[in-house]
């Protein structure tokens, strides 16, 4: 039987592999300018189309970022892996894994609009509190998402407890305010990051993101907490795993 010819690696991928290696070896400075397309064309003796395909691979891996006015910037020397949260219980759906922390950067007292009023089953214009902050990996400091937490006004002292230990917010409400979460609704959806959120997470305006929306409800039907977390597309994923025994318990 005749042997199949070895499939040749595309030229742009060969170039991308070389450039990845050079980034890992710190040939280029983090935050510095990456070589221009024309310079790379001359170096590798190839077309601009080939270089653009190679650069697209580096950009998709989060290694470089092309900016109109500045040029191509080195964003990372190694591909950044996304934060994977493995969930194998209902409890796991309610919180982030250990090894992350939430830093509260803003607290705003606002009046409910129609959407918030519906969430909390309150009249429009009712006073409510919103916390906002960045969740990061404790070890690396890498930003994972922007989180907004909406709570009832009677839980305003919650800020005194967040960040003091690794308890999730709903657990603090249970422990410190003598409440009990009876039901949790979790909704995953896609969204685009606005200019403000994109800046806070160090990504481009309009970057695709995974939105995790949680609603925590007491047994009497009162909504205790609503949280909305937006994760840039390459920084978080969920791995769900349930057994029949777990689901039935």
mmCIF file of C-alpha atoms in Angstrom:
data_model
loop_
_atom_site.group_PDB
_atom_site.id
_atom_site.type_symbol
_atom_site.label_atom_id
_atom_site.label_comp_id
_atom_site.label_asym_id
_atom_site.label_seq_id
_atom_site.Cartn_x
_atom_site.Cartn_y
_atom_site.Cartn_z
ATOM 1 C CA UNK A 1 0.000 0.000 0.000
ATOM 2 C CA UNK A 2 1.342 3.404 -0.946
ATOM 3 C CA UNK A 3 2.116 5.689 1.966
ATOM 4 C CA UNK A 4 0.149 8.883 2.228
ATOM 5 C CA UNK A 5 2.295 11.958 1.753
ATOM 6 C CA UNK A 6 2.936 13.884 4.952
ATOM 7 C CA UNK A 7 0.599 16.848 5.190
ATOM 8 C CA UNK A 8 2.622 20.028 4.974
ATOM 9 C CA UNK A 9 2.227 22.627 7.699
ATOM 10 C CA UNK A 10 1.003 25.931 6.216
ATOM 11 C CA UNK A 11 3.690 28.591 5.963
ATOM 12 C CA UNK A 12 1.794 31.069 8.164
ATOM 13 C CA UNK A 13 1.577 28.449 10.918
ATOM 14 C CA UNK A 14 5.320 27.773 10.708
ATOM 15 C CA UNK A 15 5.933 31.499 11.124
ATOM 16 C CA UNK A 16 3.459 31.720 14.021
ATOM 17 C CA UNK A 17 5.290 28.856 15.761
ATOM 18 C CA UNK A 18 8.639 30.641 15.378
ATOM 19 C CA UNK A 19 7.211 33.892 16.721
ATOM 20 C CA UNK A 20 5.577 32.081 19.658
ATOM 21 C CA UNK A 21 8.961 30.584 20.554
ATOM 22 C CA UNK A 22 10.623 33.986 20.364
ATOM 23 C CA UNK A 23 7.965 35.467 22.630
ATOM 24 C CA UNK A 24 8.485 32.659 25.157
ATOM 25 C CA UNK A 25 12.247 33.312 25.029
ATOM 26 C CA UNK A 26 11.564 37.026 25.706
ATOM 27 C CA UNK A 27 13.064 38.188 22.434
ATOM 28 C CA UNK A 28 10.346 40.860 22.551
ATOM 29 C CA UNK A 29 9.493 42.985 25.583
ATOM 30 C CA UNK A 30 6.158 42.615 27.338
ATOM 31 C CA UNK A 31 4.122 45.732 26.582
ATOM 32 C CA UNK A 32 6.523 46.751 23.821
ATOM 33 C CA UNK A 33 5.996 47.027 20.089
ATOM 34 C CA UNK A 34 6.039 43.884 17.957
ATOM 35 C CA UNK A 35 7.778 43.960 14.540
ATOM 36 C CA UNK A 36 5.784 45.536 11.704
ATOM 37 C CA UNK A 37 4.145 43.391 9.036
ATOM 38 C CA UNK A 38 6.485 44.642 6.297
ATOM 39 C CA UNK A 39 9.542 43.838 8.413
ATOM 40 C CA UNK A 40 8.230 40.316 9.016
ATOM 41 C CA UNK A 41 7.496 39.900 5.295
ATOM 42 C CA UNK A 42 11.098 40.777 4.512
ATOM 43 C CA UNK A 43 12.469 38.529 7.248
ATOM 44 C CA UNK A 44 10.455 35.456 6.266
ATOM 45 C CA UNK A 45 10.399 36.211 2.526
ATOM 46 C CA UNK A 46 6.657 35.826 2.251
ATOM 47 C CA UNK A 47 3.540 37.795 1.381
ATOM 48 C CA UNK A 48 1.707 40.201 3.649
ATOM 49 C CA UNK A 49 -1.288 37.864 3.522
ATOM 50 C CA UNK A 50 0.816 35.060 5.069
ATOM 51 C CA UNK A 51 2.070 37.341 7.844
ATOM 52 C CA UNK A 52 -1.450 38.536 8.619
ATOM 53 C CA UNK A 53 -2.596 34.938 9.046
ATOM 54 C CA UNK A 54 0.345 34.258 11.371
ATOM 55 C CA UNK A 55 -0.425 37.394 13.375
ATOM 56 C CA UNK A 56 -4.074 36.360 13.633
ATOM 57 C CA UNK A 57 -2.948 33.152 15.373
ATOM 58 C CA UNK A 58 -0.836 35.097 17.863
ATOM 59 C CA UNK A 59 -3.681 37.506 18.505
ATOM 60 C CA UNK A 60 -6.171 34.668 19.037
ATOM 61 C CA UNK A 61 -3.790 33.197 21.631
ATOM 62 C CA UNK A 62 -3.740 36.517 23.502
ATOM 63 C CA UNK A 63 -0.042 37.102 22.808
ATOM 64 C CA UNK A 64 -0.295 40.309 20.786
ATOM 65 C CA UNK A 65 -2.836 43.051 20.207
ATOM 66 C CA UNK A 66 -3.065 45.147 17.070
ATOM 67 C CA UNK A 67 -3.919 48.816 17.647
ATOM 68 C CA UNK A 68 -4.660 51.267 14.851
ATOM 69 C CA UNK A 69 -2.672 54.249 16.056
ATOM 70 C CA UNK A 70 0.144 52.452 17.862
ATOM 71 C CA UNK A 71 0.898 49.221 16.020
ATOM 72 C CA UNK A 72 1.103 45.701 17.415
ATOM 73 C CA UNK A 73 1.693 45.428 21.177
ATOM 74 C CA UNK A 74 3.052 42.394 23.037
ATOM 75 C CA UNK A 75 0.319 41.435 25.527
ATOM 76 C CA UNK A 76 1.818 38.186 26.877
ATOM 77 C CA UNK A 77 4.897 36.013 26.500
ATOM 78 C CA UNK A 78 2.973 32.778 27.020
ATOM 79 C CA UNK A 79 -0.582 31.913 25.939
ATOM 80 C CA UNK A 80 -2.978 32.645 28.792
ATOM 81 C CA UNK A 81 -5.123 29.673 29.700
ATOM 82 C CA UNK A 82 -8.741 30.380 30.583
ATOM 83 C CA UNK A 83 -9.973 29.870 34.136
ATOM 84 C CA UNK A 84 -11.948 26.609 34.145
ATOM 85 C CA UNK A 85 -14.456 26.059 36.925
ATOM 86 C CA UNK A 86 -15.392 22.409 37.347
ATOM 87 C CA UNK A 87 -18.824 21.918 38.849
ATOM 88 C CA UNK A 88 -20.001 18.547 40.136
ATOM 89 C CA UNK A 89 -22.624 19.614 42.659
ATOM 90 C CA UNK A 90 -25.448 22.104 42.974
ATOM 91 C CA UNK A 91 -23.334 23.955 45.557
ATOM 92 C CA UNK A 92 -20.681 24.462 42.906
ATOM 93 C CA UNK A 93 -23.121 26.389 40.732
ATOM 94 C CA UNK A 94 -23.510 29.021 43.411
ATOM 95 C CA UNK A 95 -19.945 30.197 43.797
ATOM 96 C CA UNK A 96 -16.505 30.458 42.263
ATOM 97 C CA UNK A 97 -13.826 27.947 43.100
ATOM 98 C CA UNK A 98 -11.318 28.745 45.802
ATOM 99 C CA UNK A 99 -8.231 30.553 44.632
ATOM 100 C CA UNK A 100 -10.136 33.655 43.531
ATOM 101 C CA UNK A 101 -11.055 36.836 45.359
ATOM 102 C CA UNK A 102 -13.513 39.658 44.786
ATOM 103 C CA UNK A 103 -12.232 43.211 45.300
ATOM 104 C CA UNK A 104 -15.106 45.668 45.721
ATOM 105 C CA UNK A 105 -14.332 48.920 43.886
ATOM 106 C CA UNK A 106 -17.656 50.715 44.090
ATOM 107 C CA UNK A 107 -20.840 50.813 46.147
ATOM 108 C CA UNK A 108 -23.851 52.698 44.857
ATOM 109 C CA UNK A 109 -27.261 53.275 46.369
ATOM 110 C CA UNK A 110 -29.825 53.543 43.609
ATOM 111 C CA UNK A 111 -33.521 53.388 42.959
ATOM 112 C CA UNK A 112 -34.937 50.355 41.221
ATOM 113 C CA UNK A 113 -35.918 50.653 37.593
ATOM 114 C CA UNK A 114 -38.534 48.326 36.111
ATOM 115 C CA UNK A 115 -36.057 45.445 35.650
ATOM 116 C CA UNK A 116 -34.588 45.627 39.167
ATOM 117 C CA UNK A 117 -38.042 46.062 40.661
ATOM 118 C CA UNK A 118 -39.133 42.879 38.903
ATOM 119 C CA UNK A 119 -36.083 40.943 40.138
ATOM 120 C CA UNK A 120 -36.680 41.892 43.771
ATOM 121 C CA UNK A 121 -40.485 42.060 43.556
ATOM 122 C CA UNK A 122 -40.404 45.674 44.726
ATOM 123 C CA UNK A 123 -42.075 48.842 43.545
ATOM 124 C CA UNK A 124 -40.152 50.966 41.061
ATOM 125 C CA UNK A 125 -38.123 53.640 42.818
ATOM 126 C CA UNK A 126 -37.392 51.506 45.894
ATOM 127 C CA UNK A 127 -33.910 52.080 47.338
ATOM 128 C CA UNK A 128 -31.450 49.256 46.671
ATOM 129 C CA UNK A 129 -27.676 48.754 46.932
ATOM 130 C CA UNK A 130 -25.239 47.697 44.221
ATOM 131 C CA UNK A 131 -21.649 46.572 44.766
ATOM 132 C CA UNK A 132 -19.240 46.327 41.855
ATOM 133 C CA UNK A 133 -15.772 44.855 41.687
ATOM 134 C CA UNK A 134 -13.141 42.740 39.981
ATOM 135 C CA UNK A 135 -12.690 39.045 40.659
ATOM 136 C CA UNK A 136 -9.078 37.933 40.289
ATOM 137 C CA UNK A 137 -6.996 34.809 40.697
ATOM 138 C CA UNK A 138 -5.410 35.045 44.134
ATOM 139 C CA UNK A 139 -2.053 33.609 43.079
ATOM 140 C CA UNK A 140 -1.499 35.469 39.793
ATOM 141 C CA UNK A 141 -3.669 38.568 40.194
ATOM 142 C CA UNK A 142 -5.166 37.882 36.761
ATOM 143 C CA UNK A 143 -8.528 39.582 36.258
ATOM 144 C CA UNK A 144 -11.300 37.061 35.610
ATOM 145 C CA UNK A 145 -14.468 39.111 35.502
ATOM 146 C CA UNK A 146 -16.352 42.201 36.558
ATOM 147 C CA UNK A 147 -19.116 41.382 39.043
ATOM 148 C CA UNK A 148 -22.102 43.470 40.087
ATOM 149 C CA UNK A 149 -24.043 42.408 43.178
ATOM 150 C CA UNK A 150 -27.476 43.812 43.972
ATOM 151 C CA UNK A 151 -28.805 43.382 47.507
ATOM 152 C CA UNK A 152 -31.709 44.513 49.619
ATOM 153 C CA UNK A 153 -31.083 47.705 51.647
ATOM 154 C CA UNK A 154 -31.203 45.807 54.948
ATOM 155 C CA UNK A 155 -27.959 44.050 53.931
ATOM 156 C CA UNK A 156 -25.974 47.284 53.504
ATOM 157 C CA UNK A 157 -23.356 46.190 56.072
ATOM 158 C CA UNK A 158 -22.363 43.349 53.753
ATOM 159 C CA UNK A 159 -19.349 45.365 52.584
ATOM 160 C CA UNK A 160 -17.799 44.908 56.038
ATOM 161 C CA UNK A 161 -17.527 41.164 55.405
ATOM 162 C CA UNK A 162 -16.685 40.805 51.700
ATOM 163 C CA UNK A 163 -13.017 40.016 51.195
ATOM 164 C CA UNK A 164 -12.382 39.222 54.856
ATOM 165 C CA UNK A 165 -12.631 35.487 54.131
ATOM 166 C CA UNK A 166 -13.442 33.210 51.186
ATOM 167 C CA UNK A 167 -17.185 32.941 51.849
ATOM 168 C CA UNK A 168 -19.372 33.703 48.819
ATOM 169 C CA UNK A 169 -21.764 36.631 49.228
ATOM 170 C CA UNK A 170 -24.898 34.502 49.566
ATOM 171 C CA UNK A 171 -23.225 32.583 52.419
ATOM 172 C CA UNK A 172 -22.365 35.839 54.210
ATOM 173 C CA UNK A 173 -26.028 36.860 53.943
ATOM 174 C CA UNK A 174 -27.029 33.541 55.495
ATOM 175 C CA UNK A 175 -24.431 33.655 58.279
ATOM 176 C CA UNK A 176 -24.563 37.316 59.242
ATOM 177 C CA UNK A 177 -28.199 38.246 58.594
ATOM 178 C CA UNK A 178 -29.958 35.055 59.701
ATOM 179 C CA UNK A 179 -31.311 34.275 56.235
ATOM 180 C CA UNK A 180 -31.520 31.036 54.282
ATOM 181 C CA UNK A 181 -31.227 30.674 50.517
ATOM 182 C CA UNK A 182 -33.964 28.355 49.304
ATOM 183 C CA UNK A 183 -33.626 28.595 45.522
ATOM 184 C CA UNK A 184 -30.955 29.738 43.088
ATOM 185 C CA UNK A 185 -31.456 30.451 39.399
ATOM 186 C CA UNK A 186 -28.358 30.546 37.178
ATOM 187 C CA UNK A 187 -28.450 31.806 33.600
ATOM 188 C CA UNK A 188 -25.497 31.801 31.176
ATOM 189 C CA UNK A 189 -25.547 34.072 28.140
ATOM 190 C CA UNK A 190 -23.274 35.896 25.706
ATOM 191 C CA UNK A 191 -22.733 39.647 25.805
ATOM 192 C CA UNK A 192 -20.359 42.358 24.623
ATOM 193 C CA UNK A 193 -18.311 44.421 27.070
ATOM 194 C CA UNK A 194 -19.007 48.147 27.122
ATOM 195 C CA UNK A 195 -16.186 50.680 27.017
ATOM 196 C CA UNK A 196 -16.064 51.117 30.819
ATOM 197 C CA UNK A 197 -16.096 47.384 31.582
ATOM 198 C CA UNK A 198 -13.617 46.654 28.793
ATOM 199 C CA UNK A 199 -11.212 49.209 30.259
ATOM 200 C CA UNK A 200 -11.531 47.704 33.741
ATOM 201 C CA UNK A 201 -10.776 44.232 32.354
ATOM 202 C CA UNK A 202 -8.027 45.454 29.989
ATOM 203 C CA UNK A 203 -9.714 44.311 26.770
ATOM 204 C CA UNK A 204 -11.081 46.061 23.680
ATOM 205 C CA UNK A 205 -14.475 47.740 23.676
ATOM 206 C CA UNK A 206 -17.090 45.265 22.433
ATOM 207 C CA UNK A 207 -15.076 42.147 23.353
ATOM 208 C CA UNK A 208 -17.333 39.092 23.581
ATOM 209 C CA UNK A 209 -17.970 37.845 27.103
ATOM 210 C CA UNK A 210 -19.712 35.106 29.067
ATOM 211 C CA UNK A 211 -22.367 36.537 31.396
ATOM 212 C CA UNK A 212 -23.354 34.565 34.498
ATOM 213 C CA UNK A 213 -26.573 35.811 36.094
ATOM 214 C CA UNK A 214 -27.548 34.390 39.507
ATOM 215 C CA UNK A 215 -30.691 35.071 41.533
ATOM 216 C CA UNK A 216 -30.782 33.915 45.183
ATOM 217 C CA UNK A 217 -34.255 33.565 46.714
ATOM 218 C CA UNK A 218 -35.458 32.874 50.272
ATOM 219 C CA UNK A 219 -38.203 30.356 51.092
ATOM 220 C CA UNK A 220 -40.759 33.178 51.437
ATOM 221 C CA UNK A 221 -40.062 34.288 47.859
ATOM 222 C CA UNK A 222 -37.923 37.335 48.686
ATOM 223 C CA UNK A 223 -34.935 37.814 46.401
ATOM 224 C CA UNK A 224 -31.903 38.176 48.678
ATOM 225 C CA UNK A 225 -29.196 38.762 46.091
ATOM 226 C CA UNK A 226 -28.763 39.187 42.349
ATOM 227 C CA UNK A 227 -25.288 38.931 40.848
ATOM 228 C CA UNK A 228 -24.130 39.506 37.280
ATOM 229 C CA UNK A 229 -20.584 38.560 36.269
ATOM 230 C CA UNK A 230 -19.088 39.327 32.853
ATOM 231 C CA UNK A 231 -16.047 37.247 31.840
ATOM 232 C CA UNK A 232 -14.004 38.177 28.737
ATOM 233 C CA UNK A 233 -14.211 35.383 26.186
ATOM 234 C CA UNK A 234 -10.802 33.830 26.919
ATOM 235 C CA UNK A 235 -10.816 33.953 30.729
ATOM 236 C CA UNK A 236 -13.479 31.626 32.040
ATOM 237 C CA UNK A 237 -15.381 28.477 31.178
ATOM 238 C CA UNK A 238 -17.657 26.063 32.993
ATOM 239 C CA UNK A 239 -17.241 22.317 33.105
ATOM 240 C CA UNK A 240 -20.457 20.729 34.386
ATOM 241 C CA UNK A 241 -20.514 17.181 35.690
ATOM 242 C CA UNK A 242 -23.408 15.644 37.607
ATOM 243 C CA UNK A 243 -24.236 12.086 38.576
ATOM 244 C CA UNK A 244 -27.789 10.811 38.936
ATOM 245 C CA UNK A 245 -27.172 10.450 42.667
ATOM 246 C CA UNK A 246 -26.100 14.103 42.937
ATOM 247 C CA UNK A 247 -29.074 15.359 40.969
ATOM 248 C CA UNK A 248 -31.489 13.305 43.014
ATOM 249 C CA UNK A 249 -30.156 14.350 46.408
#
